[in-house]
Structures are given as C-alpha cells and as structure tokens.
Short mmCIF file of C-alpha atoms in Angstrom, two decimals:
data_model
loop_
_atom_site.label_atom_id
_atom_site.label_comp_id
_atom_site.label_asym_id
_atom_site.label_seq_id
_atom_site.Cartn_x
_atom_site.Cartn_y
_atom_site.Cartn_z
CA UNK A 1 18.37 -18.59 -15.74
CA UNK A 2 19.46 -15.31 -14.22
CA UNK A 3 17.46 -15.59 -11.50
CA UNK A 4 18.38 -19.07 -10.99
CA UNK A 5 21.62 -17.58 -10.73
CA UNK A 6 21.19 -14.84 -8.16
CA UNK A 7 18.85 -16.71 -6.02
CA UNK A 8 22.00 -19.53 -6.17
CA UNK A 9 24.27 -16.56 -4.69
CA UNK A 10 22.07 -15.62 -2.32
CA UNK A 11 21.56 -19.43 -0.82
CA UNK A 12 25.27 -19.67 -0.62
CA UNK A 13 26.41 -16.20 1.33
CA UNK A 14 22.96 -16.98 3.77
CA UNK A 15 24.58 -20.55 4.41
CA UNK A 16 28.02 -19.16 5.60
CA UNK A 17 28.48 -19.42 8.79
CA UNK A 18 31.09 -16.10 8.80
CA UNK A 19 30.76 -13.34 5.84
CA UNK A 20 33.24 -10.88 5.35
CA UNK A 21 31.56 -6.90 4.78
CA UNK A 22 32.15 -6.89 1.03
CA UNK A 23 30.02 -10.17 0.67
CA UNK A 24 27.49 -8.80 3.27
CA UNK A 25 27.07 -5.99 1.34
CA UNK A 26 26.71 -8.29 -1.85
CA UNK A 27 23.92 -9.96 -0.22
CA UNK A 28 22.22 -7.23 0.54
CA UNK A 29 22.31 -6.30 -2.94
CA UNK A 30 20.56 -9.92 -3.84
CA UNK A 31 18.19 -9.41 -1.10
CA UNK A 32 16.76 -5.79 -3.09
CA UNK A 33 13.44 -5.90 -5.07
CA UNK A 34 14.22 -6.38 -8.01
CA UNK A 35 13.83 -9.69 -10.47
CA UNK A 36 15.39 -10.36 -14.17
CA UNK A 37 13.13 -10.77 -16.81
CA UNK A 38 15.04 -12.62 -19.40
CA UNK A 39 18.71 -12.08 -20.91
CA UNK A 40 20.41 -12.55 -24.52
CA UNK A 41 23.16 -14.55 -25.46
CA UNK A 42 25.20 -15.37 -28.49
CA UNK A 43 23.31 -18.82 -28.93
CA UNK A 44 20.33 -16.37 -29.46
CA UNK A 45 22.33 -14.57 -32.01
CA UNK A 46 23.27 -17.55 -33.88
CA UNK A 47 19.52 -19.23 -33.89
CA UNK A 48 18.88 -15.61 -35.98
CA UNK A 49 22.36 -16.75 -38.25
CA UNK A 50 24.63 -13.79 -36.89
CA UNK A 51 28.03 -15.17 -36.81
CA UNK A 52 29.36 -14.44 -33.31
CA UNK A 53 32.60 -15.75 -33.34
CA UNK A 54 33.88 -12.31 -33.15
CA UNK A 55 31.27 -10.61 -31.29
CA UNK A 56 32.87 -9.17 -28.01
CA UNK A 57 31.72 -9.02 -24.11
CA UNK A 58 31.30 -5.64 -24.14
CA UNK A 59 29.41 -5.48 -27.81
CA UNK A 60 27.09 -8.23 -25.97
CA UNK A 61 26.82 -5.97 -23.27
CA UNK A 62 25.68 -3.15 -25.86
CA UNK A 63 22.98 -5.28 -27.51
CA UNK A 64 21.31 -6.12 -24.44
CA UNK A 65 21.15 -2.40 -23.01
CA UNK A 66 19.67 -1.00 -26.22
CA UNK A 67 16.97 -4.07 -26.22
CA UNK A 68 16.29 -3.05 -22.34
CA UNK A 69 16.07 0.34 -23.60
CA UNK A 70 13.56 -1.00 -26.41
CA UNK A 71 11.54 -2.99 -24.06
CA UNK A 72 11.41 -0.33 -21.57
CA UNK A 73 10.11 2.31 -24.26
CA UNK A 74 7.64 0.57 -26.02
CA UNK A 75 6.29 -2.89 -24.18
CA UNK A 76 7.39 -3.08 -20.79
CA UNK A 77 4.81 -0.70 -18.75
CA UNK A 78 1.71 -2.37 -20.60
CA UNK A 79 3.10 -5.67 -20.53
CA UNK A 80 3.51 -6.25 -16.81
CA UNK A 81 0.10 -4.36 -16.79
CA UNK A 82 -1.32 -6.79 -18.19
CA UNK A 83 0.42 -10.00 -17.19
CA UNK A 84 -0.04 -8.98 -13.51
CA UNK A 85 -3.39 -8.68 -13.81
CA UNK A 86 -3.77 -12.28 -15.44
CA UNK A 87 -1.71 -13.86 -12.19
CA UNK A 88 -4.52 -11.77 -10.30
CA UNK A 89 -1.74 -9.55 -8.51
CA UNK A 90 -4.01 -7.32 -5.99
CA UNK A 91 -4.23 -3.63 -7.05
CA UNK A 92 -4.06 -0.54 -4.38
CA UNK A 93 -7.72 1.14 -4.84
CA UNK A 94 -8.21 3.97 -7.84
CA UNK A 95 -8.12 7.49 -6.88
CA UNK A 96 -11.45 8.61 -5.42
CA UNK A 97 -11.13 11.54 -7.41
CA UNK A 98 -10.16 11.23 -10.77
CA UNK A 99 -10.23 7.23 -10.87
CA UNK A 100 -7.07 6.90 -12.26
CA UNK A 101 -4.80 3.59 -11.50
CA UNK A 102 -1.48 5.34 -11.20
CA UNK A 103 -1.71 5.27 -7.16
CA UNK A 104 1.55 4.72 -5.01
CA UNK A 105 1.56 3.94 -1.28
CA UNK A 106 3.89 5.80 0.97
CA UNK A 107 4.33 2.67 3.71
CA UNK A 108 6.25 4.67 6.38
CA UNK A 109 3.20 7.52 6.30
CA UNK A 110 0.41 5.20 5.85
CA UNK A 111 -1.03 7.49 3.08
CA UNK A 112 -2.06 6.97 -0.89
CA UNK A 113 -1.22 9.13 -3.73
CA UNK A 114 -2.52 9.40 -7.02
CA UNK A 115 0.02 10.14 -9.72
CA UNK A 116 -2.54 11.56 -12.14
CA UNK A 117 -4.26 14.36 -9.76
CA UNK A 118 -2.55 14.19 -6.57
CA UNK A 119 -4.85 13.40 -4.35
CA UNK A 120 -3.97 12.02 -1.21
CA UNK A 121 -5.48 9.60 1.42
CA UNK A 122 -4.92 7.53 4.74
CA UNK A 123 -4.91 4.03 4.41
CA UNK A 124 -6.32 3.31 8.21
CA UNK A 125 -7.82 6.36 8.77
CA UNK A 126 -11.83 6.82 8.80
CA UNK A 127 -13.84 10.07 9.17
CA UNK A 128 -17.01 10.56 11.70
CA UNK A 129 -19.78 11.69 8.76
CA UNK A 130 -22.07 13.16 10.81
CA UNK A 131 -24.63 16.52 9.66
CA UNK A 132 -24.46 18.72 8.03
CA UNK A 133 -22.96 15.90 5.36
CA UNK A 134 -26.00 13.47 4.04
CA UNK A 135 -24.99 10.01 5.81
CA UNK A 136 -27.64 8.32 3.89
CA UNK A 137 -25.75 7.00 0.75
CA UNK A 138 -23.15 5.40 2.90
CA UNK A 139 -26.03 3.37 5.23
CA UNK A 140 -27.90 2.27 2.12
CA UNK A 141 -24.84 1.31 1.10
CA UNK A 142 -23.61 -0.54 4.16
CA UNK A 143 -20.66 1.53 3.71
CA UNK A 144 -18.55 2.30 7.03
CA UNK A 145 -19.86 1.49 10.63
CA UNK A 146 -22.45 3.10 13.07
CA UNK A 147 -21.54 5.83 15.29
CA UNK A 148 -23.83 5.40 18.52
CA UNK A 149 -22.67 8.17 20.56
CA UNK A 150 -23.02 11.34 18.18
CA UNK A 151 -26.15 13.36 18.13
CA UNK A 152 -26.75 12.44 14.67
CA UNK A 153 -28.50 9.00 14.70
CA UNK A 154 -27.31 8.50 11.36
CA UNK A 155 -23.82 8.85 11.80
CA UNK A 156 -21.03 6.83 10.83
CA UNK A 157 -17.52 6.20 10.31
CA UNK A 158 -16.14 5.49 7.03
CA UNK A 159 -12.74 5.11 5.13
CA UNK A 160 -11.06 8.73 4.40
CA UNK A 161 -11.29 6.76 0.89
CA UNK A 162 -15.12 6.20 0.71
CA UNK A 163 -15.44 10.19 2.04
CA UNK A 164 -13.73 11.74 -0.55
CA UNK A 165 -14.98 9.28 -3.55
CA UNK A 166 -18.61 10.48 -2.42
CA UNK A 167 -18.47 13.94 -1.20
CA UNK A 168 -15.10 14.33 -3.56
CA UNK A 169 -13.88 16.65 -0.99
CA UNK A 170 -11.25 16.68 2.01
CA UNK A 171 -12.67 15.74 5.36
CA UNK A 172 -11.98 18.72 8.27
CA UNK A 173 -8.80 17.65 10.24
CA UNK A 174 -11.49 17.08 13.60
CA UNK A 175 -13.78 14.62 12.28
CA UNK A 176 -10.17 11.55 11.64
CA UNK A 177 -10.47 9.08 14.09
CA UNK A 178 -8.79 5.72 14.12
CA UNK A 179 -10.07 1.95 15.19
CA UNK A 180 -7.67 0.55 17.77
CA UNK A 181 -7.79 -2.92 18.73
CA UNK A 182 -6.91 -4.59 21.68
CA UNK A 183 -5.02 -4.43 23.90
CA UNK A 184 -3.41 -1.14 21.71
CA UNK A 185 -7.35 0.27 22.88
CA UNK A 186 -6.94 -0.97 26.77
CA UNK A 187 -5.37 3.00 26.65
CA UNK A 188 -8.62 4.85 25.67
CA UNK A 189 -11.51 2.78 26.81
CA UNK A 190 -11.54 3.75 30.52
CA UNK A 191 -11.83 7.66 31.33
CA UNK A 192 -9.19 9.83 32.70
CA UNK A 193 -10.91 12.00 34.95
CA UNK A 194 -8.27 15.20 34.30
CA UNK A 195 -9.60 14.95 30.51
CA UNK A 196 -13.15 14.15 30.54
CA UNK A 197 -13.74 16.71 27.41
CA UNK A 198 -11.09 14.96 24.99
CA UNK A 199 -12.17 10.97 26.90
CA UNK A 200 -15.51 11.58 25.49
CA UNK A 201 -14.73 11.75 22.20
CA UNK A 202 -13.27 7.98 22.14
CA UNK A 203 -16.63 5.94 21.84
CA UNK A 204 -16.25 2.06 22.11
CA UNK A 205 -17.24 -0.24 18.95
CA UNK A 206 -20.13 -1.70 20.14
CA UNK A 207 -22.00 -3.23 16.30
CA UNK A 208 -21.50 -6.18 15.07
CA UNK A 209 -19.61 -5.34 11.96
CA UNK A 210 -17.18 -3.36 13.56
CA UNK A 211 -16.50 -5.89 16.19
CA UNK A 212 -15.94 -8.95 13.57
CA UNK A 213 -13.70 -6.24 11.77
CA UNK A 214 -10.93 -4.74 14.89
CA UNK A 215 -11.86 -7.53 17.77
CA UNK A 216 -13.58 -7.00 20.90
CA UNK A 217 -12.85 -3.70 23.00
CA UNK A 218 -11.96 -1.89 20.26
CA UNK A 219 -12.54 2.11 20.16
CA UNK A 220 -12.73 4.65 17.68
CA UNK A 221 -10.27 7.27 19.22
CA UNK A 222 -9.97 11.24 17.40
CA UNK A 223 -6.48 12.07 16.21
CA UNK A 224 -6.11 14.70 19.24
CA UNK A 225 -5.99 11.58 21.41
CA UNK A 226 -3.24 9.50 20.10
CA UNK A 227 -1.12 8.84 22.37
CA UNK A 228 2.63 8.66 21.07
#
C-alpha cells in the first residue's frame, strides 16, 4: 500500500504540465532508491485485541520505528539475502581473494571492493599475462583471450578479476590494457608515426572469441595510451 501510494505521487507531479521547486524537489525525493517494505496500522493492533481508540499519531509513529529498529537488528540483512536470491537477483562476483560476498561497486570509478579484506578490482580492465607468470591454467581453462603479438606464444589477456583469483596478487600497473570497440578503437588502430614505441603496444583483436565479445576492429590498447 505504501508504495502504491508513493508511486501514485510520483505519476501525478510527472503528469503536471508546470511544477513549482518545492514539488520538484518532492519528486525527486520519490524518484530516490529506496522501496517500503510493509507498514503497521491500528487495524493491525486491533486483529492482536489492543484497544486503539486512544492510541495517538505519534505513539503509532513510535511502534513502527522500534519494529524497523527490530527488523533491522535481527531479520532484515538475512532476509533480503535470501529472498533476493530466490527472485534470482544477479550478484557482483566474490572477492578473488578471500571469497567473501560483501563486494560493493564504485560506478563512477569502475572498480570493486570487498568489504571483508579490501581488495580492490577493475570491472573492464584486463591484464596482458605473459612470462614470467604460468599462462597455462588460464588457456586450459579458456579463461581470457589470446595475445598474438607478444613474444610469449602463450600469452593472454584476462579480467584483473581472474589475475588476482589465480595468482592472488596485484598485476604491475604496465601490463592493464583495455578492449575498445568501435568506432571508440578507430583512435588506436592506425599508427601515429611520432609514437611508433607507445602505437605498438595497441595490438588489434584478431580471435574469434574476442571478436564475438567487443565487435569487429576492436584493440586492446595499454593504459599509457588512453586518450582523454
């Protein structure tokens, strides 16, 4: 019912055609995250036989913050654990490191953080593996994609996630590069002959995987190239 409610308010400030700042800011309010779970009223009282012909606004208003308080101390966390997990709600990965579900993503830095260890990763970022690291678990695995212009014929790029789950250590700062898609890529794919060295570090995904995964002329470009 209380949702009913707000979603009713929202309907009607969206459907005015002129809103003065006090409502705007109301409906800005309505438009936040957040979404009632249930409320109490004196009907519920009287189903239990309290008599609450005398029972005040503001003693109402006392009941239901101590049973929020209740809820929030005892059922709530494993609760929507649990119930979100029955509608199938999709889950941001466990921490490479400690495996621990507690993970929150920053969206404006494109990074993970674990709340248990804090251990941090990049969301879009992958890492060249290339020797001295063992790139053999991760193309048994068919983890990450093929890197055809490194001297290591078994290199490959994989998620800053899958490095750190199996080497559970940070990746050096050189070896981040980033798939770019097209026409974001049209930027790095053809050489600029004033910066040969840092061009030839961009290398064009050319297997099949990575194609079906960014699009065609995509390139893995280093961090040092990104252009801002």
């Amino acid at each position: 019912m209380v949702q009913q409610i707000l979603d009713d308010l929202r309907t009607y400030f969206e459907a005015k055609t002129t809103i003065t700042p006090e409502e705007q800011a109301l409906l800005q309010r309505l438009k936040d995250d957040f979404f009632p779970i249930t409320s109490v009223s004196r009907e519920d009282l009287q189903t239990y036989g309290f008599d609450t012909r005398s029972v005040t606004d503001a003693q109402m208003r006392r009941l239901a913050q101590k049973m929020a308080n209740d809820y929030c101390e005892q059922l709530f966390w494993s609760s929507m654990e649990i119930i979100a997990e029955g509608l199938e709600f999709p889950r941001y990965p466990e921490c490479p490191v400690c495996a621990s579900r507690h993970v929150c993503l920053d969206g404006q830095k494109g990074t993970f953080r674990c709340e248990g260890c804090g251990q941090e990763w990049h969301e879009h970022l992958y890492v060249l593996v290339e020797f001295p690291d063992d790139t053999s678990f991760f193309e048994e695995e068919y983890i990450g994609y093929p890197s055809f212009g490194s001297s290591d014929n078994g290199a490959r790029y994989v998620s800053e996630y899958d490095y750190i789950a199996h080497f559970k250590k940070q990746p050096e700062s050189n070896r981040y590069f980033k798939p770019l898609g097209w026409p974001e890529s049209q930027l790095y794919l053809f050489q600029d002959e004033s910066n040969d060295d840092l061009y030839s570090l961009n290398e064009p995904i050319q297997d099949e995987s990575g194609i079906e995964d960014f699009g065609e002329n995509a390139v893995w470009v280093p961090l040092c190239n990104l252009k801002q």
